[in-house]
mmCIF file of C-alpha atoms and ligand atoms in Angstrom:
data_model
loop_
_atom_site.group_PDB
_atom_site.id
_atom_site.type_symbol
_atom_site.label_atom_id
_atom_site.label_comp_id
_atom_site.label_asym_id
_atom_site.label_seq_id
_atom_site.Cartn_x
_atom_site.Cartn_y
_atom_site.Cartn_z
ATOM 1 C CA MET A 1 -6.005 8.904 14.904
ATOM 2 C CA PHE A 2 -6.140 10.404 11.482
ATOM 3 C CA ARG A 3 -3.803 9.229 8.808
ATOM 4 C CA LYS A 4 -1.722 10.904 6.200
ATOM 5 C CA ARG A 5 -2.428 9.742 2.688
ATOM 6 C CA ASP A 6 0.550 11.220 0.903
ATOM 7 C CA ARG A 7 3.298 8.959 2.154
ATOM 8 C CA MET A 8 4.981 5.881 0.771
ATOM 9 C CA ILE A 9 4.997 2.543 2.529
ATOM 10 C CA GLN A 10 8.129 2.437 4.684
ATOM 11 C CA ILE A 11 9.897 -0.921 4.814
ATOM 12 C CA LYS A 12 12.148 -1.269 7.860
ATOM 13 C CA THR A 13 15.505 -3.003 8.192
ATOM 14 C CA ASP A 14 16.035 -5.573 10.949
ATOM 15 C CA ALA A 15 17.949 -2.969 12.965
ATOM 16 C CA GLU A 16 15.069 -0.507 12.608
ATOM 17 C CA ILE A 17 12.581 -3.157 13.696
ATOM 18 C CA GLU A 18 14.654 -3.649 16.856
ATOM 19 C CA ARG A 19 14.332 0.059 17.559
ATOM 20 C CA MET A 20 10.596 -0.145 16.981
ATOM 21 C CA ARG A 21 10.490 -3.041 19.438
ATOM 22 C CA ALA A 22 12.099 -0.802 22.050
ATOM 23 C CA ALA A 23 9.466 1.880 21.412
ATOM 24 C CA GLY A 24 6.757 -0.780 21.422
ATOM 25 C CA LEU A 25 7.837 -2.055 24.816
ATOM 26 C CA VAL A 26 7.537 1.456 26.261
ATOM 27 C CA VAL A 27 3.947 1.586 25.006
ATOM 28 C CA GLY A 28 3.191 -1.963 26.143
ATOM 29 C CA ARG A 29 4.520 -1.372 29.639
ATOM 30 C CA THR A 30 2.682 1.931 29.927
ATOM 31 C CA LEU A 31 -0.603 0.282 28.984
ATOM 32 C CA GLU A 32 -0.023 -2.490 31.546
ATOM 33 C CA THR A 33 0.439 0.198 34.190
ATOM 34 C CA LEU A 34 -2.700 1.998 33.052
ATOM 35 C CA ARG A 35 -4.799 -1.174 33.017
ATOM 36 C CA GLU A 36 -4.051 -1.663 36.696
ATOM 37 C CA ALA A 37 -4.697 2.006 37.481
ATOM 38 C CA ALA A 38 -8.073 2.164 35.711
ATOM 39 C CA VAL A 39 -10.318 1.621 38.731
ATOM 40 C CA ALA A 40 -13.463 3.360 39.975
ATOM 41 C CA GLY A 41 -12.797 6.867 41.272
ATOM 42 C CA VAL A 42 -9.738 7.559 39.125
ATOM 43 C CA SER A 43 -10.060 10.387 36.607
ATOM 44 C CA THR A 44 -8.899 10.083 33.035
ATOM 45 C CA LEU A 45 -6.612 13.070 33.665
ATOM 46 C CA GLU A 46 -4.876 11.075 36.413
ATOM 47 C CA LEU A 47 -4.423 8.193 33.968
ATOM 48 C CA ASP A 48 -2.985 10.636 31.460
ATOM 49 C CA ARG A 49 -0.448 11.995 33.946
ATOM 50 C CA LEU A 50 0.573 8.449 34.869
ATOM 51 C CA ALA A 51 1.000 7.629 31.183
ATOM 52 C CA GLU A 52 3.130 10.677 30.484
ATOM 53 C CA SER A 53 5.408 10.095 33.477
ATOM 54 C CA THR A 54 5.807 6.402 32.595
ATOM 55 C CA ILE A 55 6.649 7.189 28.968
ATOM 56 C CA ARG A 56 9.102 9.955 29.849
ATOM 57 C CA ALA A 57 10.773 7.859 32.567
ATOM 58 C CA ALA A 58 11.592 5.352 29.809
ATOM 59 C CA GLY A 59 13.317 8.093 27.800
ATOM 60 C CA ALA A 60 10.501 8.321 25.268
ATOM 61 C CA VAL A 61 8.068 11.080 24.283
ATOM 62 C CA PRO A 62 4.246 10.788 24.198
ATOM 63 C CA SER A 63 3.450 11.000 20.491
ATOM 64 C CA PHE A 64 -0.200 11.994 20.891
ATOM 65 C CA LYS A 65 0.585 15.172 22.808
ATOM 66 C CA GLY A 66 0.369 18.112 20.401
ATOM 67 C CA TYR A 67 -0.630 15.865 17.507
ATOM 68 C CA GLN A 68 -2.475 17.940 14.904
ATOM 69 C CA PRO A 69 -3.642 16.130 11.772
ATOM 70 C CA HIS A 70 -4.610 19.412 10.080
ATOM 71 C CA PRO A 71 -4.886 23.106 11.045
ATOM 72 C CA ALA A 72 -8.686 23.030 11.465
ATOM 73 C CA VAL A 73 -8.340 20.702 14.466
ATOM 74 C CA PRO A 74 -6.845 21.817 17.784
ATOM 75 C CA PRO A 75 -3.663 19.916 18.749
ATOM 76 C CA PHE A 76 -4.438 16.871 20.883
ATOM 77 C CA PRO A 77 -3.731 18.037 24.451
ATOM 78 C CA ALA A 78 -2.839 14.748 26.179
ATOM 79 C CA SER A 79 -0.625 11.657 26.146
ATOM 80 C CA ILE A 80 -3.446 9.120 25.911
ATOM 81 C CA CYS A 81 -6.856 8.938 24.354
ATOM 82 C CA ALA A 82 -9.384 7.952 27.030
ATOM 83 C CA SER A 83 -12.766 6.940 25.615
ATOM 84 C CA ILE A 84 -15.505 5.856 28.027
ATOM 85 C CA ASN A 85 -18.562 3.675 27.248
ATOM 86 C CA ASP A 86 -20.203 5.040 24.052
ATOM 87 C CA GLU A 87 -17.008 6.902 23.165
ATOM 88 C CA VAL A 88 -15.099 4.839 20.610
ATOM 89 C CA VAL A 89 -11.731 6.546 20.170
ATOM 90 C CA HIS A 90 -9.884 9.873 20.580
ATOM 91 C CA GLY A 91 -11.468 10.865 23.901
ATOM 92 C CA ILE A 92 -9.652 13.719 25.656
ATOM 93 C CA PRO A 93 -8.609 13.030 29.274
ATOM 94 C CA GLY A 94 -10.249 15.271 31.865
ATOM 95 C CA GLU A 95 -11.839 15.434 35.299
ATOM 96 C CA ARG A 96 -14.346 12.669 34.568
ATOM 97 C CA ALA A 97 -13.837 9.858 37.067
ATOM 98 C CA LEU A 98 -14.300 6.207 36.195
ATOM 99 C CA ARG A 99 -17.314 4.500 37.726
ATOM 100 C CA GLU A 100 -18.048 0.878 38.460
ATOM 101 C CA GLY A 101 -19.496 -0.666 35.302
ATOM 102 C CA ASP A 102 -17.741 1.687 32.875
ATOM 103 C CA VAL A 103 -15.502 0.517 30.089
ATOM 104 C CA ILE A 104 -12.585 2.699 29.081
ATOM 105 C CA SER A 105 -10.535 2.465 25.934
ATOM 106 C CA ILE A 106 -7.013 3.715 26.514
ATOM 107 C CA ASP A 107 -4.935 4.445 23.416
ATOM 108 C CA CYS A 108 -1.257 5.203 23.911
ATOM 109 C CA GLY A 109 1.579 6.163 21.603
ATOM 110 C CA ALA A 110 5.243 6.870 22.231
ATOM 111 C CA VAL A 111 8.255 7.750 20.149
ATOM 112 C CA LEU A 112 11.690 6.515 21.192
ATOM 113 C CA ASP A 113 14.802 7.579 19.255
ATOM 114 C CA GLY A 114 12.603 8.549 16.323
ATOM 115 C CA TRP A 115 10.553 5.340 16.123
ATOM 116 C CA HIS A 116 6.892 4.986 17.073
ATOM 117 C CA GLY A 117 4.792 2.476 18.950
ATOM 118 C CA ASP A 118 0.987 2.605 19.117
ATOM 119 C CA ALA A 119 -1.390 0.360 21.060
ATOM 120 C CA ALA A 120 -4.755 0.460 22.792
ATOM 121 C CA THR A 121 -6.760 -1.630 25.194
ATOM 122 C CA THR A 122 -10.264 -1.513 26.628
ATOM 123 C CA VAL A 123 -10.656 -2.100 30.348
ATOM 124 C CA ALA A 124 -13.805 -3.027 32.275
ATOM 125 C CA VAL A 125 -14.042 -1.037 35.518
ATOM 126 C CA GLY A 126 -15.244 -3.582 38.055
ATOM 127 C CA GLU A 127 -18.210 -5.708 37.050
ATOM 128 C CA VAL A 128 -19.800 -5.104 33.650
ATOM 129 C CA PRO A 129 -22.744 -6.930 32.044
ATOM 130 C CA GLU A 130 -22.024 -10.136 30.142
ATOM 131 C CA PRO A 131 -22.686 -8.618 26.673
ATOM 132 C CA VAL A 132 -20.080 -5.939 27.385
ATOM 133 C CA ARG A 133 -17.547 -8.544 28.511
ATOM 134 C CA GLU A 134 -18.239 -10.418 25.301
ATOM 135 C CA LEU A 135 -17.779 -7.225 23.266
ATOM 136 C CA LEU A 136 -14.320 -6.752 24.760
ATOM 137 C CA ARG A 137 -13.391 -10.386 24.260
ATOM 138 C CA VAL A 138 -14.471 -10.459 20.608
ATOM 139 C CA CYS A 139 -12.814 -7.118 19.826
ATOM 140 C CA GLU A 140 -9.466 -8.188 21.259
ATOM 141 C CA GLU A 141 -9.592 -11.662 19.740
ATOM 142 C CA SER A 142 -10.430 -10.250 16.298
ATOM 143 C CA MET A 143 -7.185 -8.257 16.465
ATOM 144 C CA TRP A 144 -5.185 -11.415 17.216
ATOM 145 C CA ARG A 145 -6.954 -13.229 14.376
ATOM 146 C CA GLY A 146 -5.828 -10.375 12.152
ATOM 147 C CA PHE A 147 -2.179 -10.880 13.115
ATOM 148 C CA ALA A 148 -2.513 -14.635 12.637
ATOM 149 C CA ALA A 149 -3.701 -14.037 9.059
ATOM 150 C CA ALA A 150 -0.687 -11.865 8.176
ATOM 151 C CA ARG A 151 1.646 -14.147 6.206
ATOM 152 C CA PRO A 152 4.555 -13.009 4.036
ATOM 153 C CA GLY A 153 3.354 -12.952 0.431
ATOM 154 C CA GLY A 154 -0.234 -12.285 1.460
ATOM 155 C CA LYS A 155 -2.017 -8.955 1.197
ATOM 156 C CA VAL A 156 -2.970 -6.318 3.736
ATOM 157 C CA SER A 157 -6.686 -7.009 3.360
ATOM 158 C CA ASP A 158 -6.097 -10.598 4.529
ATOM 159 C CA ILE A 159 -5.886 -8.978 7.977
ATOM 160 C CA SER A 160 -9.075 -6.971 7.400
ATOM 161 C CA HIS A 161 -10.926 -10.067 6.290
ATOM 162 C CA ALA A 162 -9.760 -12.117 9.281
ATOM 163 C CA VAL A 163 -10.933 -9.403 11.692
ATOM 164 C CA GLU A 164 -14.347 -9.088 10.088
ATOM 165 C CA SER A 165 -14.888 -12.832 9.636
ATOM 166 C CA TYR A 166 -14.184 -13.515 13.282
ATOM 167 C CA VAL A 167 -16.454 -10.695 14.492
ATOM 168 C CA ARG A 168 -19.348 -11.722 12.225
ATOM 169 C CA ALA A 169 -19.097 -15.323 13.417
ATOM 170 C CA GLN A 170 -19.397 -14.245 17.056
ATOM 171 C CA GLY A 171 -22.622 -12.242 16.947
ATOM 172 C CA THR A 172 -24.175 -8.970 15.841
ATOM 173 C CA PHE A 173 -21.545 -6.378 16.647
ATOM 174 C CA GLY A 174 -21.105 -3.077 14.850
ATOM 175 C CA ILE A 175 -17.741 -2.799 13.092
ATOM 176 C CA VAL A 176 -16.699 0.862 12.913
ATOM 177 C CA GLU A 177 -15.611 1.734 9.376
ATOM 178 C CA GLU A 178 -14.492 5.374 9.601
ATOM 179 C CA TYR A 179 -11.259 4.529 11.406
ATOM 180 C CA GLY A 180 -8.774 1.702 11.133
ATOM 181 C CA GLY A 181 -5.194 0.547 11.382
ATOM 182 C CA HIS A 182 -2.185 1.994 9.618
ATOM 183 C CA GLY A 183 1.447 1.699 8.750
ATOM 184 C CA ILE A 184 3.775 3.024 11.445
ATOM 185 C CA GLY A 185 7.486 3.803 11.664
ATOM 186 C CA THR A 186 9.229 7.167 11.753
ATOM 187 C CA GLU A 187 5.737 8.675 11.815
ATOM 188 C CA MET A 188 2.811 7.435 13.854
ATOM 189 C CA HIS A 189 0.554 7.228 10.807
ATOM 190 C CA GLN A 190 1.842 5.921 7.515
ATOM 191 C CA GLU A 191 0.472 4.068 4.538
ATOM 192 C CA PRO A 192 -1.195 1.658 4.162
ATOM 193 C CA HIS A 193 -4.586 2.051 5.818
ATOM 194 C CA VAL A 194 -5.768 -1.218 7.375
ATOM 195 C CA LEU A 195 -9.536 -1.666 7.251
ATOM 196 C CA ASN A 196 -11.312 -3.807 9.808
ATOM 197 C CA TYR A 197 -13.508 -5.386 7.143
ATOM 198 C CA GLY A 198 -13.306 -6.481 3.538
ATOM 199 C CA ARG A 199 -12.368 -9.202 1.115
ATOM 200 C CA PRO A 200 -8.963 -10.887 1.357
ATOM 201 C CA GLY A 201 -6.213 -10.669 -1.243
ATOM 202 C CA ARG A 202 -6.278 -6.897 -1.767
ATOM 203 C CA GLY A 203 -4.001 -3.981 -1.066
ATOM 204 C CA PRO A 204 -0.235 -3.896 -0.624
ATOM 205 C CA LYS A 205 1.750 -7.102 -0.218
ATOM 206 C CA LEU A 206 2.687 -8.279 3.258
ATOM 207 C CA VAL A 207 6.473 -8.355 3.231
ATOM 208 C CA ARG A 208 9.199 -8.653 5.795
ATOM 209 C CA GLY A 209 9.913 -5.226 7.289
ATOM 210 C CA LEU A 210 6.338 -3.961 6.961
ATOM 211 C CA VAL A 211 5.074 -2.660 10.311
ATOM 212 C CA LEU A 212 1.361 -2.121 10.882
ATOM 213 C CA ALA A 213 -0.941 -1.103 13.703
ATOM 214 C CA VAL A 214 -4.126 -3.181 13.674
ATOM 215 C CA GLU A 215 -7.002 -1.680 15.656
ATOM 216 C CA PRO A 216 -10.535 -3.061 15.492
ATOM 217 C CA MET A 217 -13.314 -0.899 16.963
ATOM 218 C CA LEU A 218 -16.594 -2.688 17.745
ATOM 219 C CA THR A 219 -19.904 -1.622 19.212
ATOM 220 C CA LEU A 220 -22.835 -3.386 20.838
ATOM 221 C CA GLY A 221 -25.123 -1.575 18.383
ATOM 222 C CA GLY A 222 -24.674 0.022 14.992
ATOM 223 C CA ARG A 223 -21.414 0.867 13.271
ATOM 224 C CA HIS A 224 -22.022 4.605 12.866
ATOM 225 C CA THR A 225 -20.092 7.240 14.790
ATOM 226 C CA ARG A 226 -20.092 10.995 15.265
ATOM 227 C CA GLU A 227 -17.442 13.476 16.324
ATOM 228 C CA LEU A 228 -18.192 15.516 19.443
ATOM 229 C CA ALA A 229 -17.878 19.323 19.702
ATOM 230 C CA ASP A 230 -14.333 19.042 21.120
ATOM 231 C CA HIS A 231 -13.226 18.094 17.546
ATOM 232 C CA TRP A 232 -11.662 14.881 18.798
ATOM 233 C CA THR A 233 -13.913 12.494 20.708
ATOM 234 C CA VAL A 234 -15.636 9.938 18.491
ATOM 235 C CA ALA A 235 -18.809 8.386 19.940
ATOM 236 C CA THR A 236 -21.345 5.876 18.687
ATOM 237 C CA THR A 237 -24.375 7.523 17.055
ATOM 238 C CA ASP A 238 -26.795 5.187 18.815
ATOM 239 C CA GLY A 239 -25.183 5.477 22.256
ATOM 240 C CA SER A 240 -24.125 1.841 22.325
ATOM 241 C CA VAL A 241 -21.000 0.785 24.201
ATOM 242 C CA ALA A 242 -17.797 0.479 22.149
ATOM 243 C CA ALA A 243 -14.490 -1.346 22.465
ATOM 244 C CA HIS A 244 -11.107 -0.699 20.854
ATOM 245 C CA PHE A 245 -7.945 -2.799 20.887
ATOM 246 C CA GLU A 246 -4.687 -2.131 19.071
ATOM 247 C CA HIS A 247 -1.174 -3.457 18.746
ATOM 248 C CA THR A 248 1.745 -2.619 16.477
ATOM 249 C CA PHE A 249 3.205 -5.683 14.741
ATOM 250 C CA THR A 250 5.614 -6.655 12.010
ATOM 251 C CA VAL A 251 5.581 -9.396 9.418
ATOM 252 C CA THR A 252 8.375 -11.976 9.602
ATOM 253 C CA GLU A 253 8.967 -15.329 7.911
ATOM 254 C CA ASP A 254 8.582 -16.937 11.339
ATOM 255 C CA GLY A 255 5.199 -15.333 11.978
ATOM 256 C CA PRO A 256 3.868 -12.049 13.329
ATOM 257 C CA TRP A 257 5.972 -10.234 15.910
ATOM 258 C CA VAL A 258 3.756 -8.007 18.037
ATOM 259 C CA LEU A 259 6.065 -5.160 18.975
ATOM 260 C CA THR A 260 3.813 -3.567 21.608
ATOM 261 C CA ALA A 261 3.008 -6.862 23.387
ATOM 262 C CA LEU A 262 5.363 -7.630 26.265
ATOM 263 C CA ASP A 263 5.834 -11.250 25.112
ATOM 264 C CA GLY A 264 5.879 -10.304 21.425
ATOM 265 C CA GLY A 265 2.487 -11.946 21.009
ATOM 266 C CA ARG A 266 3.817 -15.458 21.604
ATOM 267 C CA ALA A 267 1.117 -16.682 23.984
ATOM 268 C CA ARG A 268 -1.848 -15.447 21.961
ATOM 269 C CA MET A 269 -0.325 -16.630 18.694
ATOM 270 C CA ALA A 270 0.401 -20.061 20.194
ATOM 271 C CA ALA A 271 -3.249 -20.313 21.291
ATOM 272 C CA LEU A 272 -4.177 -19.882 17.616
ATOM 273 C CA GLY A 273 -1.588 -22.440 16.489
ATOM 274 C CA VAL A 274 0.658 -19.774 14.944
ATOM 275 C CA THR A 275 4.311 -19.242 15.755
ATOM 276 C CA ALA A 276 5.346 -15.692 16.604
ATOM 277 C CA GLY A 277 8.307 -14.007 14.939
HETATM 278 MG MG1 MG B 301 -3.512 4.043 18.823
HETATM 279 MG MG1 MG B 302 -3.216 3.598 15.732
#
Protein backbone atom coordinates (compact mmCIF):
# COMPACT_ATOMS: atom_id res chain seq x y z
CA MET A 1 0.00 0.00 0.00
CA PHE A 2 1.05 3.57 -0.38
CA ARG A 3 2.76 5.34 2.44
CA LYS A 4 2.46 8.72 3.99
CA ARG A 5 5.67 10.69 4.04
CA ASP A 6 4.72 13.44 6.43
CA ARG A 7 4.68 11.55 9.69
CA MET A 8 7.18 11.07 12.47
CA ILE A 9 8.51 7.70 13.53
CA GLN A 10 6.24 6.43 16.30
CA ILE A 11 7.99 4.61 19.13
CA LYS A 12 5.64 2.36 21.10
CA THR A 13 5.58 1.60 24.81
CA ASP A 14 5.58 -2.02 26.00
CA ALA A 15 1.84 -1.76 26.68
CA GLU A 16 1.23 -0.47 23.16
CA ILE A 17 3.30 -3.29 21.69
CA GLU A 18 1.04 -5.75 23.54
CA ARG A 19 -1.95 -4.15 21.86
CA MET A 20 -0.22 -4.40 18.50
CA ARG A 21 0.40 -8.08 19.23
CA ALA A 22 -3.34 -8.55 19.72
CA ALA A 23 -4.01 -6.87 16.37
CA GLY A 24 -1.21 -8.88 14.79
CA LEU A 25 -2.72 -12.15 15.97
CA VAL A 26 -6.03 -11.24 14.32
CA VAL A 27 -4.18 -10.74 11.04
CA GLY A 28 -2.06 -13.87 11.50
CA ARG A 29 -5.06 -16.06 12.24
CA THR A 30 -7.01 -14.61 9.33
CA LEU A 31 -4.16 -15.37 6.94
CA GLU A 32 -3.92 -18.95 8.25
CA THR A 33 -7.63 -19.36 7.51
CA LEU A 34 -7.19 -17.89 4.04
CA ARG A 35 -4.20 -20.08 3.22
CA GLU A 36 -6.34 -23.15 3.78
CA ALA A 37 -9.24 -21.69 1.81
CA ALA A 38 -7.16 -20.73 -1.24
CA VAL A 39 -7.88 -23.79 -3.39
CA ALA A 40 -8.85 -24.23 -7.04
CA GLY A 41 -12.39 -23.06 -7.77
CA VAL A 42 -12.58 -20.47 -4.99
CA SER A 43 -12.98 -16.86 -6.09
CA THR A 44 -10.96 -14.04 -4.61
CA LEU A 45 -14.25 -12.40 -3.60
CA GLU A 46 -15.06 -15.47 -1.50
CA LEU A 47 -11.65 -15.19 0.15
CA ASP A 48 -12.35 -11.53 0.83
CA ARG A 49 -15.68 -12.28 2.50
CA LEU A 50 -14.03 -14.96 4.64
CA ALA A 51 -11.33 -12.48 5.63
CA GLU A 52 -13.80 -9.78 6.59
CA SER A 53 -15.96 -12.12 8.67
CA THR A 54 -12.89 -13.56 10.43
CA ILE A 55 -11.52 -10.10 11.23
CA ARG A 56 -14.86 -8.76 12.45
CA ALA A 57 -15.56 -11.89 14.53
CA ALA A 58 -12.34 -11.08 16.41
CA GLY A 59 -13.66 -7.59 17.21
CA ALA A 60 -11.35 -5.91 14.72
CA VAL A 61 -11.93 -3.87 11.55
CA PRO A 62 -10.41 -4.58 8.10
CA SER A 63 -8.04 -1.66 7.59
CA PHE A 64 -7.79 -1.96 3.81
CA LYS A 65 -11.51 -1.45 3.25
CA GLY A 66 -12.09 2.16 2.20
CA TYR A 67 -8.37 2.94 2.31
CA GLN A 68 -7.67 5.94 0.07
CA PRO A 69 -4.07 7.14 -0.12
CA HIS A 70 -5.08 10.28 -2.05
CA PRO A 71 -8.24 11.67 -3.70
CA ALA A 72 -7.19 10.70 -7.24
CA VAL A 73 -7.46 7.00 -6.34
CA PRO A 74 -10.78 5.29 -5.62
CA PRO A 75 -11.05 3.90 -2.06
CA PHE A 76 -9.90 0.28 -1.87
CA PRO A 77 -13.16 -1.73 -1.92
CA ALA A 78 -12.13 -4.90 -0.06
CA SER A 79 -10.62 -6.37 3.10
CA ILE A 80 -7.72 -8.14 1.40
CA CYS A 81 -5.51 -7.56 -1.58
CA ALA A 82 -5.60 -10.65 -3.81
CA SER A 83 -2.89 -10.68 -6.48
CA ILE A 84 -2.68 -13.65 -8.84
CA ASN A 85 0.37 -14.82 -10.84
CA ASP A 86 1.88 -11.75 -12.59
CA GLU A 87 0.03 -9.44 -10.21
CA VAL A 88 2.44 -8.35 -7.49
CA VAL A 89 0.37 -6.46 -4.92
CA HIS A 90 -2.88 -4.51 -4.42
CA GLY A 91 -5.10 -6.78 -6.53
CA ILE A 92 -8.83 -6.18 -6.00
CA PRO A 93 -10.88 -9.28 -5.08
CA GLY A 94 -13.54 -10.24 -7.62
CA GLU A 95 -15.23 -13.10 -9.44
CA ARG A 96 -11.96 -14.57 -10.73
CA ALA A 97 -11.63 -18.13 -9.46
CA LEU A 98 -8.32 -19.69 -8.52
CA ARG A 99 -7.03 -22.39 -10.84
CA GLU A 100 -4.63 -25.24 -10.29
CA GLY A 101 -1.11 -23.90 -10.83
CA ASP A 102 -1.90 -20.31 -9.84
CA VAL A 103 -0.10 -18.46 -7.11
CA ILE A 104 -2.02 -15.90 -5.08
CA SER A 105 -0.60 -13.24 -2.83
CA ILE A 106 -3.02 -12.40 -0.05
CA ASP A 107 -2.34 -9.19 1.88
CA CYS A 108 -4.40 -8.55 4.99
CA GLY A 109 -4.61 -5.71 7.48
CA ALA A 110 -6.72 -5.21 10.59
CA VAL A 111 -7.07 -2.57 13.25
CA LEU A 112 -7.95 -3.58 16.80
CA ASP A 113 -8.56 -0.93 19.48
CA GLY A 114 -6.74 1.61 17.33
CA TRP A 115 -3.64 -0.47 16.58
CA HIS A 116 -2.75 -2.00 13.22
CA GLY A 117 -1.40 -5.31 12.01
CA ASP A 118 -0.34 -5.96 8.40
CA ALA A 119 0.88 -9.21 6.83
CA ALA A 120 0.86 -11.04 3.52
CA THR A 121 1.56 -14.50 2.20
CA THR A 122 1.75 -16.11 -1.22
CA VAL A 123 0.03 -19.45 -1.68
CA ALA A 124 0.56 -22.02 -4.44
CA VAL A 125 -2.77 -23.43 -5.64
CA GLY A 126 -2.09 -27.13 -6.06
CA GLU A 127 1.03 -28.07 -7.98
CA VAL A 128 3.19 -25.29 -9.40
CA PRO A 129 6.46 -25.57 -11.36
CA GLU A 130 9.69 -25.87 -9.39
CA PRO A 131 10.94 -22.34 -10.26
CA VAL A 132 7.71 -20.89 -8.84
CA ARG A 133 8.07 -22.93 -5.65
CA GLU A 134 11.60 -21.63 -5.36
CA LEU A 135 10.39 -18.05 -5.90
CA LEU A 136 8.00 -18.40 -2.98
CA ARG A 137 10.62 -20.02 -0.78
CA VAL A 138 13.26 -17.36 -1.45
CA CYS A 139 10.78 -14.49 -1.04
CA GLU A 140 9.57 -15.73 2.34
CA GLU A 141 13.04 -16.62 3.59
CA SER A 142 14.40 -13.20 2.59
CA MET A 143 11.80 -11.63 4.88
CA TRP A 144 12.95 -13.79 7.81
CA ARG A 145 16.58 -12.91 7.04
CA GLY A 146 15.51 -9.28 7.26
CA PHE A 147 14.08 -9.77 10.75
CA ALA A 148 17.19 -11.68 11.82
CA ALA A 149 19.33 -8.69 10.80
CA ALA A 150 17.31 -6.23 12.90
CA ARG A 151 19.39 -5.66 16.05
CA PRO A 152 18.93 -2.82 18.53
CA GLY A 153 21.49 -0.13 17.69
CA GLY A 154 21.56 -1.11 14.03
CA LYS A 155 19.91 0.80 11.20
CA VAL A 156 16.78 0.21 9.17
CA SER A 157 18.73 -0.49 5.99
CA ASP A 158 20.41 -3.45 7.71
CA ILE A 159 17.07 -5.17 7.05
CA SER A 160 17.03 -4.02 3.41
CA HIS A 161 20.54 -5.29 2.89
CA ALA A 162 19.81 -8.68 4.45
CA VAL A 163 16.77 -9.15 2.20
CA GLU A 164 18.65 -8.24 -0.96
CA SER A 165 21.80 -10.19 -0.09
CA TYR A 166 19.83 -13.36 0.50
CA VAL A 167 17.81 -12.99 -2.71
CA ARG A 168 20.89 -12.28 -4.85
CA ALA A 169 22.67 -15.32 -3.43
CA GLN A 170 19.77 -17.59 -4.40
CA GLY A 171 19.46 -16.82 -8.10
CA THR A 172 18.29 -14.25 -10.62
CA PHE A 173 15.07 -12.93 -9.17
CA GLY A 174 13.64 -9.48 -9.78
CA ILE A 175 13.40 -7.39 -6.61
CA VAL A 176 10.53 -4.91 -6.93
CA GLU A 177 11.71 -1.43 -5.93
CA GLU A 178 8.58 0.73 -6.21
CA TYR A 179 7.02 -0.68 -3.04
CA GLY A 180 8.40 -1.75 0.30
CA GLY A 181 7.90 -2.07 4.02
CA HIS A 182 6.94 0.65 6.45
CA GLY A 183 6.49 1.73 10.01
CA ILE A 184 3.12 0.77 11.48
CA GLY A 185 1.20 1.65 14.64
CA THR A 186 -1.85 3.85 15.06
CA GLU A 187 -1.82 4.15 11.26
CA MET A 188 -1.21 1.34 8.82
CA HIS A 189 1.55 3.27 7.04
CA GLN A 190 4.07 5.28 8.98
CA GLU A 191 7.68 6.31 8.61
CA PRO A 192 10.19 4.91 7.94
CA HIS A 193 10.01 3.30 4.51
CA VAL A 194 11.81 -0.06 4.45
CA LEU A 195 13.45 -0.82 1.11
CA ASN A 196 14.02 -4.39 0.01
CA TYR A 197 17.50 -3.58 -1.25
CA GLY A 198 20.43 -1.36 -0.38
CA ARG A 199 23.56 -0.92 1.66
CA PRO A 200 23.50 -1.58 5.41
CA GLY A 201 24.02 1.03 8.11
CA ARG A 202 21.65 3.68 6.75
CA GLY A 203 18.37 5.23 7.77
CA PRO A 204 16.79 5.52 11.21
CA LYS A 205 18.20 3.61 14.17
CA LEU A 206 16.62 0.32 15.17
CA VAL A 207 15.44 0.89 18.72
CA ARG A 208 13.19 -0.87 21.16
CA GLY A 209 9.58 0.10 20.48
CA LEU A 210 10.04 0.55 16.73
CA VAL A 211 7.48 -1.52 14.81
CA LEU A 212 7.97 -2.23 11.11
CA ALA A 213 6.27 -4.21 8.38
CA VAL A 214 8.84 -5.93 6.15
CA GLU A 215 7.49 -7.05 2.78
CA PRO A 216 9.75 -8.30 0.00
CA MET A 217 8.21 -8.61 -3.48
CA LEU A 218 10.11 -10.81 -5.96
CA THR A 219 9.53 -11.86 -9.54
CA LEU A 220 10.78 -14.65 -11.78
CA GLY A 221 11.73 -12.00 -14.35
CA GLY A 222 12.50 -8.31 -14.22
CA ARG A 223 11.87 -5.93 -11.35
CA HIS A 224 9.62 -3.48 -13.21
CA THR A 225 5.91 -3.13 -12.51
CA ARG A 226 2.92 -1.27 -13.89
CA GLU A 227 -0.39 -0.20 -12.39
CA LEU A 228 -3.51 -1.56 -14.07
CA ALA A 229 -6.52 0.55 -15.16
CA ASP A 230 -8.35 -0.18 -11.88
CA HIS A 231 -5.85 2.25 -10.21
CA TRP A 232 -4.82 -0.40 -7.72
CA THR A 233 -3.52 -3.69 -9.12
CA VAL A 234 0.24 -3.73 -9.63
CA ALA A 235 1.52 -6.30 -12.15
CA THR A 236 4.93 -7.21 -13.51
CA THR A 237 5.74 -5.42 -16.78
CA ASP A 238 7.14 -8.58 -18.35
CA GLY A 239 4.30 -10.86 -17.24
CA SER A 240 6.53 -12.91 -14.96
CA VAL A 241 5.12 -14.53 -11.83
CA ALA A 242 5.53 -12.59 -8.57
CA ALA A 243 5.56 -13.40 -4.87
CA HIS A 244 4.97 -11.21 -1.82
CA PHE A 245 5.42 -11.99 1.87
CA GLU A 246 4.97 -9.64 4.81
CA HIS A 247 4.96 -9.62 8.58
CA THR A 248 4.78 -6.88 11.19
CA PHE A 249 7.57 -7.10 13.78
CA THR A 250 9.14 -5.15 16.59
CA VAL A 251 12.71 -4.74 17.75
CA THR A 252 13.53 -5.98 21.26
CA GLU A 253 16.79 -6.55 23.14
CA ASP A 254 15.98 -10.27 23.07
CA GLY A 255 15.55 -10.35 19.30
CA PRO A 256 12.80 -9.67 16.78
CA TRP A 257 9.22 -10.29 17.88
CA VAL A 258 7.05 -10.99 14.85
CA LEU A 259 3.67 -9.67 15.91
CA THR A 260 1.65 -11.15 13.03
CA ALA A 261 3.21 -14.65 13.30
CA LEU A 262 1.23 -17.00 15.53
CA ASP A 263 4.38 -18.17 17.35
CA GLY A 264 5.94 -14.70 17.36
CA GLY A 265 8.49 -15.88 14.83
CA ARG A 266 10.22 -18.23 17.27
CA ALA A 267 10.54 -21.26 14.99
CA ARG A 268 11.86 -19.40 11.96
CA MET A 269 14.20 -17.29 14.07
CA ALA A 270 15.52 -20.40 15.84
CA ALA A 271 16.24 -21.99 12.44
CA LEU A 272 18.47 -18.99 11.73
CA GLY A 273 20.15 -19.21 15.14
CA VAL A 274 18.43 -16.05 16.41
CA THR A 275 16.35 -15.80 19.56
CA ALA A 276 12.94 -14.19 19.18
CA GLY A 277 11.76 -11.41 21.48
MG1 LIG B 1 0.29 -5.59 3.73
MG1 LIG C 1 2.40 -3.37 4.42
